[in-house]
Amino acid sequence: MSVKSCRVIIPLVLLVLLLLLSAGTANAEELHPPAKVVLATGEWRPYVSPDLEDGGIVCRIIREAFSLSGIEVEFRPMPWARALEQSKNGTIDGVAAWGGWRTWASTHLGSDPLFQGDLVLWQRADRKPLDYESTGATKGLRLGNHMGESLPCQFLKAYEQGDVELLQVSSYQTLLDLLFKGRIDAVICNRRVFLSAIKESGNMVYSSAFAPHPKPLRTSLYRVIFSKHTSYAYQLWQAFNTALFQMRESGRLRTMLHELDDSLR
């Protein structure tokens, strides 16, 4: 090989090595999550609300988990639909907390579950539990639920056939009043949400007036969902899940959820 060729090749080799080193450094930097994460939250008492202490148990769990990794959390309250849309396009880093999976699975990474929640059929305590699984048992049934919440599959077919009447309202307190007065036969609601509504009503009669059906309609897992639109989504997801695992193993997560349940009694 000529001296001239060496003079050309050696700088090129050095340039390639420099580029590889720079790429390796950049990749190493990307392995670390950001120092601050921005998550949207909505209104869903007693789990989360800007009016609750520390924003509610959802915010407390997330804040404590990320603190184990030295990550600060900013929560931005907004309507749930807007929260999901902003998270999809990467305006924010994610949403806390979300159940199901169909609305977000293609655009987000879902954390390990923060908690599970039962969707329950609530009736007046002096009524016999509805046998909604028997053929024709739901005909003429008057149901109530909160506006924006979907009808569970157990009643969907009957509703589409016109056998079930559904009244959707924007206030859980209104649902309590309607059920107590007998204007609807049952309310479909998350167990803790309904108990929270009873407590917030301040009506002592309501504390013993209602009873949940012995069989939940559905049990859902609620997670933090991280937008795939950000370059560090996987790092956030990994850091959070690692910390959440530590909280679960230490019993801290169980203690926090027990405290929530105790506050609703």
Short mmCIF file of N, CA and C in Angstrom, two decimals, residues 113-207:
data_model
loop_
_atom_site.label_atom_id
_atom_site.label_comp_id
_atom_site.label_asym_id
_atom_site.label_seq_id
_atom_site.Cartn_x
_atom_site.Cartn_y
_atom_site.Cartn_z
N PRO A 113 -50.05 -2.84 36.73
CA PRO A 113 -51.24 -2.24 37.35
C PRO A 113 -50.92 -1.52 38.66
N LEU A 114 -51.54 -0.34 38.83
CA LEU A 114 -51.49 0.36 40.11
C LEU A 114 -52.49 -0.28 41.07
N PHE A 115 -53.66 -0.60 40.55
CA PHE A 115 -54.72 -1.19 41.37
C PHE A 115 -55.74 -1.84 40.44
N GLN A 116 -56.62 -2.63 41.02
CA GLN A 116 -57.73 -3.18 40.26
C GLN A 116 -59.03 -2.64 40.84
N GLY A 117 -60.03 -2.53 39.98
CA GLY A 117 -61.31 -1.99 40.42
C GLY A 117 -62.46 -2.82 39.91
N ASP A 118 -63.45 -3.04 40.75
CA ASP A 118 -64.63 -3.82 40.38
C ASP A 118 -65.75 -2.91 39.89
N LEU A 119 -66.31 -3.25 38.74
CA LEU A 119 -67.52 -2.59 38.27
C LEU A 119 -68.71 -3.37 38.82
N VAL A 120 -69.57 -2.70 39.56
CA VAL A 120 -70.60 -3.38 40.34
C VAL A 120 -71.99 -2.85 40.01
N LEU A 121 -72.97 -3.72 40.12
CA LEU A 121 -74.37 -3.32 40.00
C LEU A 121 -74.89 -3.00 41.40
N TRP A 122 -75.24 -1.74 41.63
CA TRP A 122 -75.72 -1.30 42.94
C TRP A 122 -77.24 -1.21 42.94
N GLN A 123 -77.86 -1.71 44.02
CA GLN A 123 -79.31 -1.64 44.19
C GLN A 123 -79.63 -1.10 45.58
N ARG A 124 -80.90 -0.86 45.81
CA ARG A 124 -81.33 -0.55 47.16
C ARG A 124 -81.15 -1.81 48.01
N ALA A 125 -80.74 -1.61 49.26
CA ALA A 125 -80.45 -2.74 50.13
C ALA A 125 -81.69 -3.57 50.46
N ASP A 126 -82.88 -2.98 50.32
CA ASP A 126 -84.11 -3.71 50.62
C ASP A 126 -84.68 -4.45 49.40
N ARG A 127 -83.90 -4.50 48.32
CA ARG A 127 -84.32 -5.22 47.12
C ARG A 127 -83.52 -6.52 46.97
N LYS A 128 -84.14 -7.50 46.37
CA LYS A 128 -83.46 -8.76 46.08
C LYS A 128 -82.45 -8.55 44.94
N PRO A 129 -81.23 -9.12 45.05
CA PRO A 129 -80.25 -8.94 43.98
C PRO A 129 -80.78 -9.39 42.63
N LEU A 130 -80.56 -8.60 41.61
CA LEU A 130 -81.05 -8.88 40.27
C LEU A 130 -80.39 -10.14 39.69
N ASP A 131 -81.21 -10.99 39.13
CA ASP A 131 -80.70 -12.18 38.45
C ASP A 131 -80.57 -11.84 36.96
N TYR A 132 -79.61 -10.97 36.66
CA TYR A 132 -79.53 -10.41 35.31
C TYR A 132 -79.03 -11.42 34.27
N GLU A 133 -78.54 -12.57 34.71
CA GLU A 133 -78.01 -13.55 33.76
C GLU A 133 -79.10 -14.50 33.23
N SER A 134 -80.26 -14.49 33.85
CA SER A 134 -81.36 -15.35 33.37
C SER A 134 -82.01 -14.73 32.14
N THR A 135 -82.49 -15.59 31.25
CA THR A 135 -83.14 -15.14 30.03
C THR A 135 -84.37 -14.29 30.34
N GLY A 136 -84.40 -13.09 29.79
CA GLY A 136 -85.53 -12.20 29.96
C GLY A 136 -85.57 -11.45 31.28
N ALA A 137 -84.58 -11.69 32.14
CA ALA A 137 -84.60 -11.07 33.47
C ALA A 137 -84.37 -9.57 33.42
N THR A 138 -83.74 -9.09 32.36
CA THR A 138 -83.42 -7.67 32.27
C THR A 138 -84.50 -6.84 31.57
N LYS A 139 -85.54 -7.51 31.07
CA LYS A 139 -86.59 -6.80 30.33
C LYS A 139 -87.29 -5.78 31.23
N GLY A 140 -87.31 -4.54 30.79
CA GLY A 140 -87.94 -3.46 31.56
C GLY A 140 -87.06 -2.87 32.64
N LEU A 141 -85.80 -3.31 32.71
CA LEU A 141 -84.88 -2.83 33.74
C LEU A 141 -84.47 -1.38 33.47
N ARG A 142 -84.46 -0.59 34.53
CA ARG A 142 -84.04 0.82 34.43
C ARG A 142 -82.68 0.97 35.11
N LEU A 143 -81.68 1.23 34.30
CA LEU A 143 -80.30 1.34 34.79
C LEU A 143 -79.81 2.79 34.73
N GLY A 144 -78.89 3.12 35.61
CA GLY A 144 -78.25 4.42 35.58
C GLY A 144 -76.75 4.27 35.64
N ASN A 145 -76.03 5.13 34.95
CA ASN A 145 -74.57 5.19 35.10
C ASN A 145 -74.09 6.61 34.79
N HIS A 146 -72.81 6.82 35.00
CA HIS A 146 -72.25 8.15 34.81
C HIS A 146 -72.02 8.41 33.33
N MET A 147 -72.26 9.63 32.92
CA MET A 147 -72.09 10.02 31.53
C MET A 147 -70.67 9.75 31.05
N GLY A 148 -70.56 9.14 29.89
CA GLY A 148 -69.25 8.84 29.32
C GLY A 148 -68.77 7.43 29.62
N GLU A 149 -69.41 6.74 30.55
CA GLU A 149 -69.02 5.38 30.87
C GLU A 149 -69.80 4.40 30.00
N SER A 150 -69.12 3.36 29.55
CA SER A 150 -69.74 2.41 28.64
C SER A 150 -70.63 1.42 29.39
N LEU A 151 -71.56 0.83 28.67
CA LEU A 151 -72.45 -0.17 29.24
C LEU A 151 -71.75 -1.54 29.19
N PRO A 152 -71.69 -2.27 30.30
CA PRO A 152 -71.01 -3.57 30.30
C PRO A 152 -71.73 -4.57 29.41
N CYS A 153 -70.99 -5.58 28.97
CA CYS A 153 -71.50 -6.53 27.98
C CYS A 153 -72.74 -7.28 28.48
N GLN A 154 -72.89 -7.45 29.80
CA GLN A 154 -74.03 -8.19 30.33
C GLN A 154 -75.37 -7.53 29.97
N PHE A 155 -75.36 -6.22 29.69
CA PHE A 155 -76.60 -5.52 29.41
C PHE A 155 -76.65 -4.93 28.00
N LEU A 156 -75.58 -5.06 27.27
CA LEU A 156 -75.48 -4.39 25.97
C LEU A 156 -76.52 -4.90 24.97
N LYS A 157 -76.66 -6.21 24.86
CA LYS A 157 -77.61 -6.78 23.90
C LYS A 157 -79.04 -6.38 24.24
N ALA A 158 -79.39 -6.47 25.54
CA ALA A 158 -80.75 -6.10 25.97
C ALA A 158 -81.02 -4.63 25.71
N TYR A 159 -79.99 -3.79 25.89
CA TYR A 159 -80.15 -2.36 25.64
C TYR A 159 -80.38 -2.09 24.15
N GLU A 160 -79.61 -2.77 23.31
CA GLU A 160 -79.74 -2.58 21.86
C GLU A 160 -81.10 -3.06 21.35
N GLN A 161 -81.68 -4.03 22.05
CA GLN A 161 -83.00 -4.55 21.67
C GLN A 161 -84.14 -3.72 22.26
N GLY A 162 -83.78 -2.74 23.10
CA GLY A 162 -84.80 -1.89 23.70
C GLY A 162 -85.42 -2.46 24.96
N ASP A 163 -84.84 -3.54 25.50
CA ASP A 163 -85.39 -4.16 26.71
C ASP A 163 -84.91 -3.49 27.99
N VAL A 164 -83.82 -2.73 27.89
CA VAL A 164 -83.23 -2.05 29.05
C VAL A 164 -83.22 -0.55 28.81
N GLU A 165 -83.63 0.20 29.80
CA GLU A 165 -83.59 1.66 29.72
C GLU A 165 -82.34 2.14 30.46
N LEU A 166 -81.59 3.02 29.83
CA LEU A 166 -80.35 3.53 30.43
C LEU A 166 -80.43 5.04 30.60
N LEU A 167 -80.22 5.48 31.82
CA LEU A 167 -80.19 6.92 32.12
C LEU A 167 -78.77 7.29 32.51
N GLN A 168 -78.14 8.17 31.72
CA GLN A 168 -76.78 8.62 32.00
C GLN A 168 -76.83 10.05 32.52
N VAL A 169 -76.16 10.29 33.64
CA VAL A 169 -76.14 11.62 34.25
C VAL A 169 -74.70 12.03 34.52
N SER A 170 -74.49 13.30 34.78
CA SER A 170 -73.15 13.83 34.98
C SER A 170 -72.74 13.92 36.44
N SER A 171 -73.59 13.42 37.34
CA SER A 171 -73.31 13.53 38.77
C SER A 171 -73.60 12.20 39.47
N TYR A 172 -72.62 11.74 40.24
CA TYR A 172 -72.83 10.52 41.02
C TYR A 172 -73.88 10.76 42.12
N GLN A 173 -73.93 11.99 42.62
CA GLN A 173 -74.94 12.30 43.65
C GLN A 173 -76.35 12.16 43.08
N THR A 174 -76.53 12.53 41.82
CA THR A 174 -77.82 12.37 41.18
C THR A 174 -78.20 10.90 41.07
N LEU A 175 -77.22 10.06 40.76
CA LEU A 175 -77.47 8.62 40.69
C LEU A 175 -77.93 8.07 42.03
N LEU A 176 -77.29 8.53 43.11
CA LEU A 176 -77.71 8.10 44.45
C LEU A 176 -79.16 8.49 44.71
N ASP A 177 -79.51 9.72 44.39
CA ASP A 177 -80.88 10.21 44.64
C ASP A 177 -81.90 9.42 43.82
N LEU A 178 -81.60 9.18 42.57
CA LEU A 178 -82.52 8.46 41.69
C LEU A 178 -82.73 7.03 42.17
N LEU A 179 -81.65 6.39 42.59
CA LEU A 179 -81.75 5.01 43.05
C LEU A 179 -82.52 4.93 44.37
N PHE A 180 -82.25 5.86 45.26
CA PHE A 180 -82.93 5.86 46.55
C PHE A 180 -84.44 6.09 46.40
N LYS A 181 -84.80 6.95 45.47
CA LYS A 181 -86.22 7.26 45.26
C LYS A 181 -86.95 6.24 44.38
N GLY A 182 -86.20 5.25 43.89
CA GLY A 182 -86.81 4.19 43.09
C GLY A 182 -87.09 4.56 41.65
N ARG A 183 -86.49 5.63 41.18
CA ARG A 183 -86.71 6.05 39.79
C ARG A 183 -85.87 5.24 38.81
N ILE A 184 -84.85 4.58 39.31
CA ILE A 184 -84.10 3.59 38.54
C ILE A 184 -83.95 2.36 39.43
N ASP A 185 -83.70 1.21 38.79
CA ASP A 185 -83.62 -0.05 39.53
C ASP A 185 -82.22 -0.36 40.03
N ALA A 186 -81.21 0.13 39.32
CA ALA A 186 -79.84 -0.18 39.70
C ALA A 186 -78.89 0.83 39.07
N VAL A 187 -77.73 0.95 39.68
CA VAL A 187 -76.67 1.82 39.17
C VAL A 187 -75.43 0.97 38.87
N ILE A 188 -74.85 1.21 37.71
CA ILE A 188 -73.61 0.52 37.34
C ILE A 188 -72.45 1.46 37.67
N CYS A 189 -71.59 1.03 38.60
CA CYS A 189 -70.54 1.95 39.06
C CYS A 189 -69.40 1.18 39.71
N ASN A 190 -68.21 1.72 39.57
CA ASN A 190 -67.04 1.20 40.28
C ASN A 190 -67.32 1.18 41.79
N ARG A 191 -66.92 0.12 42.45
CA ARG A 191 -67.25 -0.06 43.87
C ARG A 191 -66.75 1.11 44.72
N ARG A 192 -65.47 1.48 44.58
CA ARG A 192 -64.92 2.54 45.42
C ARG A 192 -65.52 3.91 45.05
N VAL A 193 -65.81 4.11 43.78
CA VAL A 193 -66.40 5.38 43.35
C VAL A 193 -67.78 5.56 43.97
N PHE A 194 -68.57 4.49 44.00
CA PHE A 194 -69.91 4.57 44.57
C PHE A 194 -69.84 4.82 46.08
N LEU A 195 -68.93 4.12 46.76
CA LEU A 195 -68.77 4.33 48.21
C LEU A 195 -68.31 5.75 48.51
N SER A 196 -67.44 6.28 47.65
CA SER A 196 -66.98 7.66 47.82
C SER A 196 -68.13 8.64 47.65
N ALA A 197 -69.00 8.38 46.67
CA ALA A 197 -70.16 9.25 46.44
C ALA A 197 -71.10 9.23 47.64
N ILE A 198 -71.30 8.05 48.24
CA ILE A 198 -72.13 7.95 49.44
C ILE A 198 -71.55 8.79 50.57
N LYS A 199 -70.24 8.67 50.76
CA LYS A 199 -69.60 9.42 51.85
C LYS A 199 -69.67 10.92 51.60
N GLU A 200 -69.45 11.35 50.36
CA GLU A 200 -69.46 12.77 50.05
C GLU A 200 -70.87 13.36 50.08
N SER A 201 -71.89 12.51 49.99
CA SER A 201 -73.27 13.01 50.02
C SER A 201 -73.61 13.60 51.39
N GLY A 202 -72.97 13.09 52.44
CA GLY A 202 -73.26 13.56 53.80
C GLY A 202 -74.60 13.08 54.33
N ASN A 203 -75.26 12.21 53.57
CA ASN A 203 -76.57 11.70 53.96
C ASN A 203 -76.38 10.38 54.72
N MET A 204 -76.63 10.38 56.01
CA MET A 204 -76.43 9.20 56.83
C MET A 204 -77.33 8.04 56.41
N VAL A 205 -78.49 8.35 55.87
CA VAL A 205 -79.41 7.31 55.41
C VAL A 205 -78.80 6.51 54.27
N TYR A 206 -78.07 7.20 53.40
CA TYR A 206 -77.47 6.54 52.24
C TYR A 206 -76.43 5.50 52.63
N SER A 207 -75.80 5.65 53.79
CA SER A 207 -74.72 4.75 54.19
C SER A 207 -75.18 3.30 54.33
#
